[in-house]
PDB file of C-alpha atoms in Angstrom:
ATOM      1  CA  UNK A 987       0.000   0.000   0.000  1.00  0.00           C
ATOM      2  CA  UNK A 988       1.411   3.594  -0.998  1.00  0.00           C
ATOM      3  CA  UNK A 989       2.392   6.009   1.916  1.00  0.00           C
ATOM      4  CA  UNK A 990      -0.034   8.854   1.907  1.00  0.00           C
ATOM      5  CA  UNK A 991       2.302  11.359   3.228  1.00  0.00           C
ATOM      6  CA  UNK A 992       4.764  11.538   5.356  1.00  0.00           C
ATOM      7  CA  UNK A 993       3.019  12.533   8.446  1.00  0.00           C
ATOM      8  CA  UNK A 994      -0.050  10.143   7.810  1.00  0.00           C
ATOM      9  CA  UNK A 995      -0.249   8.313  11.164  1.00  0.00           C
ATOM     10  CA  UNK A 996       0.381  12.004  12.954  1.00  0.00           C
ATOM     11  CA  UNK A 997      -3.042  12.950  11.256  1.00  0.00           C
ATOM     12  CA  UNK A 998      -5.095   9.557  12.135  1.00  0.00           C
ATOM     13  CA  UNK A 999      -4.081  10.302  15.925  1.00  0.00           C
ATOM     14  CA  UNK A1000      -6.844  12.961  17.611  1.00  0.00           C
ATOM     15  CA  UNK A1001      -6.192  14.953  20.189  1.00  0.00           C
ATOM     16  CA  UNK A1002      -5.293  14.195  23.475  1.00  0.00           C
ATOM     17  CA  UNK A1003      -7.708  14.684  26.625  1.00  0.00           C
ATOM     18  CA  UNK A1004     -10.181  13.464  28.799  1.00  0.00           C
ATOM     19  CA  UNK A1005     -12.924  10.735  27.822  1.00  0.00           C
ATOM     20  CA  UNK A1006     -16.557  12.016  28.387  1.00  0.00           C
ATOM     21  CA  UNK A1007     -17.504   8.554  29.289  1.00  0.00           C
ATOM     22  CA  UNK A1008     -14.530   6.580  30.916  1.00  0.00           C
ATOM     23  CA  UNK A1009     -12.766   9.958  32.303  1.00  0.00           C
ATOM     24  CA  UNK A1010      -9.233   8.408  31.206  1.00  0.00           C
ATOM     25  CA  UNK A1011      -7.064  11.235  29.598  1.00  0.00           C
ATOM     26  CA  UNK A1012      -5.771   9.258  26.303  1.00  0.00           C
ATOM     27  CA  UNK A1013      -6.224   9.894  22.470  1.00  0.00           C
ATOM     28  CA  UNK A1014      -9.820  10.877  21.798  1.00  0.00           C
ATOM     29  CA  UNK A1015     -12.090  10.646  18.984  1.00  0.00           C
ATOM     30  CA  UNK A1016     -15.358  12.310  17.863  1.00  0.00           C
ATOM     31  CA  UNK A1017     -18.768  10.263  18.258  1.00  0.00           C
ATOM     32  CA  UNK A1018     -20.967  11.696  16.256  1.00  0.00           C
ATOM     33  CA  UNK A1019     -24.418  10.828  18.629  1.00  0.00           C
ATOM     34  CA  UNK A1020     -26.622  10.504  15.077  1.00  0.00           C
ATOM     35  CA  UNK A1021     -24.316   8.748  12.990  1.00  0.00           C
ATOM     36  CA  UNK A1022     -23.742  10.217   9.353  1.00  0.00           C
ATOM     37  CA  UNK A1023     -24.900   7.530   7.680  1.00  0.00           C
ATOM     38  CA  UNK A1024     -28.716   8.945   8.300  1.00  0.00           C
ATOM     39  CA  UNK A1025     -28.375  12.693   8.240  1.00  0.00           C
ATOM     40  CA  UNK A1026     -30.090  11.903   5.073  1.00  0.00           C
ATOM     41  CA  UNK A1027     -33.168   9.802   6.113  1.00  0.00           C
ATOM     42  CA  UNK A1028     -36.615  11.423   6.599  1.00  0.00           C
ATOM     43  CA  UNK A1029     -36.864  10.285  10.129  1.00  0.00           C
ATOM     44  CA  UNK A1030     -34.240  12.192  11.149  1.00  0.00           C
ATOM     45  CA  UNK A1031     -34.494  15.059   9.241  1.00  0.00           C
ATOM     46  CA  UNK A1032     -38.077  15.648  10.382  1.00  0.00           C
ATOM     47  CA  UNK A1033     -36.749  14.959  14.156  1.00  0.00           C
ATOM     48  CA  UNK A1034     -33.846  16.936  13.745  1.00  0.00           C
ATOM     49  CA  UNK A1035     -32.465  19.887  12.540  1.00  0.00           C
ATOM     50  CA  UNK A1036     -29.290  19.705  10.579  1.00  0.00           C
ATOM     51  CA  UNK A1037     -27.372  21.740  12.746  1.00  0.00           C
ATOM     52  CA  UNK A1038     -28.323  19.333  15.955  1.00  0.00           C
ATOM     53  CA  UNK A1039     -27.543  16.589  13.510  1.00  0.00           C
ATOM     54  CA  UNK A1040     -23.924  18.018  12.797  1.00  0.00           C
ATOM     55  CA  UNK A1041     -22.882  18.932  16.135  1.00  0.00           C
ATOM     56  CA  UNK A1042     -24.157  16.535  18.590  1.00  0.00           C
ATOM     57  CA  UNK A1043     -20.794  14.426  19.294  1.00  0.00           C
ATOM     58  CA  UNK A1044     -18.634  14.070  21.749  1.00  0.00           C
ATOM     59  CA  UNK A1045     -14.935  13.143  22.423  1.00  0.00           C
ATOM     60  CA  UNK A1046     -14.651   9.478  23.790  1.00  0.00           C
ATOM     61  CA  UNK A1047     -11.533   7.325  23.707  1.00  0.00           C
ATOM     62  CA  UNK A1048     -11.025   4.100  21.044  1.00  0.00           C
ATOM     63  CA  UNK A1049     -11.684   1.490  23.158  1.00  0.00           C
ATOM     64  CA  UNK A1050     -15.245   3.541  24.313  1.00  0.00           C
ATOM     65  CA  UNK A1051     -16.236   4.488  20.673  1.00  0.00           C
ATOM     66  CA  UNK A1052     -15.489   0.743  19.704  1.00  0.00           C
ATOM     67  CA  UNK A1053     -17.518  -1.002  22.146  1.00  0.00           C
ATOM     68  CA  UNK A1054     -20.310   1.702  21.494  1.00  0.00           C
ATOM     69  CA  UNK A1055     -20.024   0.078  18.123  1.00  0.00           C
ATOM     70  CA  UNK A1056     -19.916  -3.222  18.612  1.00  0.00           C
ATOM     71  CA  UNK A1057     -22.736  -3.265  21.129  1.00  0.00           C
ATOM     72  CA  UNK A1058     -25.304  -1.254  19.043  1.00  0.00           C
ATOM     73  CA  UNK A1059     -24.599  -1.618  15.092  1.00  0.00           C
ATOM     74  CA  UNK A1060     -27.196  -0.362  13.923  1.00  0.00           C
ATOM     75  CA  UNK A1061     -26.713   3.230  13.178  1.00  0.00           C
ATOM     76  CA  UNK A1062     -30.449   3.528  12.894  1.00  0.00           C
ATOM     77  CA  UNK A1063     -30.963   2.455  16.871  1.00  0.00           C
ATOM     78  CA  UNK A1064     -27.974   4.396  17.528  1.00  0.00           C
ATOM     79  CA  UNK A1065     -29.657   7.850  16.459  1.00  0.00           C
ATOM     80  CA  UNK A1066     -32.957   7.216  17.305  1.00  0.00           C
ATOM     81  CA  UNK A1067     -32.481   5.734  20.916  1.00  0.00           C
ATOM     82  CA  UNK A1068     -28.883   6.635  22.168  1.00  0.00           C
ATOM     83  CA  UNK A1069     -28.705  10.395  20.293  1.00  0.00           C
ATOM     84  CA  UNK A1070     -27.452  11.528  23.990  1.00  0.00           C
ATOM     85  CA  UNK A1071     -24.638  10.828  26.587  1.00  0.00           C
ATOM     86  CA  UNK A1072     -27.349  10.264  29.178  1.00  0.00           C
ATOM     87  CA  UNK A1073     -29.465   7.470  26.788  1.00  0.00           C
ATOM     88  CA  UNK A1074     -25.667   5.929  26.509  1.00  0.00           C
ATOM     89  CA  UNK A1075     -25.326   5.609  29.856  1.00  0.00           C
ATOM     90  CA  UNK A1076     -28.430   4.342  30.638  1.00  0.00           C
ATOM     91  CA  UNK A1077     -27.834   1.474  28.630  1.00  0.00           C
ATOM     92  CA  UNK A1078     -26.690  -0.943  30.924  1.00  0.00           C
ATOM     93  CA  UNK A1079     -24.296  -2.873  28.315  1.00  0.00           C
ATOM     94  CA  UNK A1080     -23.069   0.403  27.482  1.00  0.00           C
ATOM     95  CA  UNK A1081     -22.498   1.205  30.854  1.00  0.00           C
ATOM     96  CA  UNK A1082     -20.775  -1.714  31.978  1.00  0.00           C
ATOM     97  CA  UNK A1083     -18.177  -1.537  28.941  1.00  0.00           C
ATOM     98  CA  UNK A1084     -17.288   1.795  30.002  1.00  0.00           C
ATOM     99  CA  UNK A1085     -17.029   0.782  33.683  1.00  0.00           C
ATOM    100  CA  UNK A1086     -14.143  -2.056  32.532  1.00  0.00           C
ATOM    101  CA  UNK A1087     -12.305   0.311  30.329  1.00  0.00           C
ATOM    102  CA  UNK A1088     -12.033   2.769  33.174  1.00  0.00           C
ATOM    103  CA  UNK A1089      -9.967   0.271  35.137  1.00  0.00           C
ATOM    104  CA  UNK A1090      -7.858  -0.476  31.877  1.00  0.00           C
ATOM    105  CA  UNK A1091      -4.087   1.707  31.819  1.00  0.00           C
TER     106      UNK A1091
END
């Protein structure tokens, strides 16, 4: 595979700080709380507006924005029932992921 410049793996690496749901300071990453995948759906763009689609995110670590992922694949579910930090939380497999990678380094 080609190099795409020499500072490539520089520019995949966010920045660093604190994780809104595990609280560890590491690399973060942006969740985007209604994926991108649906901005374009009618459902959501009747339920939301485009800004609220846009900037709802927030900055979680890998290992959170995996298991977020992993637990809930559907993108669909994912902006229609967990479009906040607080429905995250209350899910309790959600909430139990984060819990173990709290305790990770």
């Amino acid at each position: 595979m080609p190099r795409k410049g020499k500072n490539y793996t520089d520019r995949l690496r966010g920045p660093v700080g604190e994780c809104e749901l595990c609280g560890r300071t590491t690399t973060l990453t942006e969740h985007h709380l209604i994926p991108r995948a649906v901005h374009r759906k009618s459902y959501f763009q009747k339920h939301f507006t485009k800004e609220e689609m846009t900037h709802r995110r927030i900055s979680i670590c890998r290992p959170c924005h995996k298991g977020i992922h992993r637990l809930i694949p559907d993108e669909k579910e994912l902006a229609r029932d967990y479009n906040t930090k607080d429905a995250l939380l209350a899910d309790e497999r959600i909430r139990r992921h984060v819990a173990w990678v709290a305790k990770q380094k």
